[in-house]
Amino acid sequence: SNAEARARCPNAAFLGVRFDAYRAASKVVMDCLRQLSPIVEPLSLDEAFVDLAELITETTEVSQLVKLIEDLRAQIKLQTGGLTCSVGLGTSKLMAKVASELNKPNGFFIVLPGMETEVLGPLPVSAIPGVGPATSARLHHIGISEVQQVWDHSEAELVDLLGAAAGAGLYRLSRGLDDRRISATRENKSVSVEDTFAADLTDRGELNLMVEAMARKVAGRLRKQGLSGRTVTLKVRYHDFTTLTRSATLAAPTDLSTVIAQTARKLLEKLDVADGIRLVGVGISGLADWVQDDLFTEEADSATSPTAESADEPERKLTWIPGMDVHHQEYGDGW
């Protein structure tokens, strides 16, 4: 993360983020994907699942699959002015994601039906979604460093080690068993918590504590459902019943209460609370059933500093940042 990089290299020069450029490129890529299929589930600005069930049948040849992928990559490169991409094709979300990592950068990999365990077996156990550093350490303690070593343990053993949902999930995913559907409509769904106060609150410290408590509840609900979200929304109702909502979109999905709370607090900082707040709500949308964090362990305290953009943020004062000496004919400085 950016925060970790700055901690490790405090004297380094960091290029500023250019979210407008990233959003523009992301829209072009997602439009290319939707030309293949209307069922596209974005994971982040630069990653998405695409349902190709209508294009691929039992009689489809491997050469046709290769052509489909190469045509898509060429289209993305043309439409974005030179961006490359990595593509994974498989029988499930799990296998498509794993395949997309195997020939990075600027490559592709196809996992044909029946090849799932052959591909998964020799991979490090961290290749399974949700197996982060903490879970990997637990698994290494019982001799599991590769996916195929998970197969030597019963589901009951994994449940004892990781808990009911996590143990059962690892048991299935390690064998390539994944029946999750690609959803193009999750963006409309959300998880939220709100509370009306007995007396109007004007103290920012107290309001921040309320926001943090709500963020923990939202994160807990996400983790219980195995979901994550990208857009954090803060809802505020004033003493005169005027209601405002402010939102910020993260660079990638999260289910961490620290990230959700930090983002919601930043939104709260921009609002006037002097006249009193009688209701506050915190929510998250842009839901996905895929996150990169360690899902199988309790959330640890984190100093994560999310990169976020907000449709409701006031215009920032322009200052020079590293990278602004790069000039683009159409888009100007900083591109």
XYZ file of C-alpha atoms in Angstrom, residues 18 20 31 61 77 102-103 110 127 140 157 161 169 190 197 210 220 232 236 256 275 283 285 294 299 328 330 335:
28
model
C -4.474 10.741 -10.993
C -9.555 11.137 -13.279
C -17.171 -0.882 -21.920
C -12.448 -25.116 -29.477
C -5.044 -1.772 -26.069
C -0.448 -17.048 -13.723
C 0.972 -15.203 -16.734
C -7.029 -20.823 -19.781
C -3.460 -18.216 -4.013
C 1.966 -23.418 7.782
C -9.828 -30.245 10.874
C -8.351 -24.430 12.863
C -14.715 -22.335 2.430
C -25.618 -1.889 0.211
C -29.778 10.535 18.887
C -20.385 7.130 16.642
C -19.017 -7.129 10.767
C -18.562 4.385 1.591
C -26.359 13.063 8.251
C -12.052 -3.537 7.143
C -26.068 23.530 14.687
C -23.096 2.490 4.665
C -22.166 -0.252 -1.533
C -7.348 -12.093 5.104
C -9.653 -8.113 11.750
C -0.615 15.219 -22.255
C -5.469 16.502 -24.600
C -1.197 12.780 -17.167
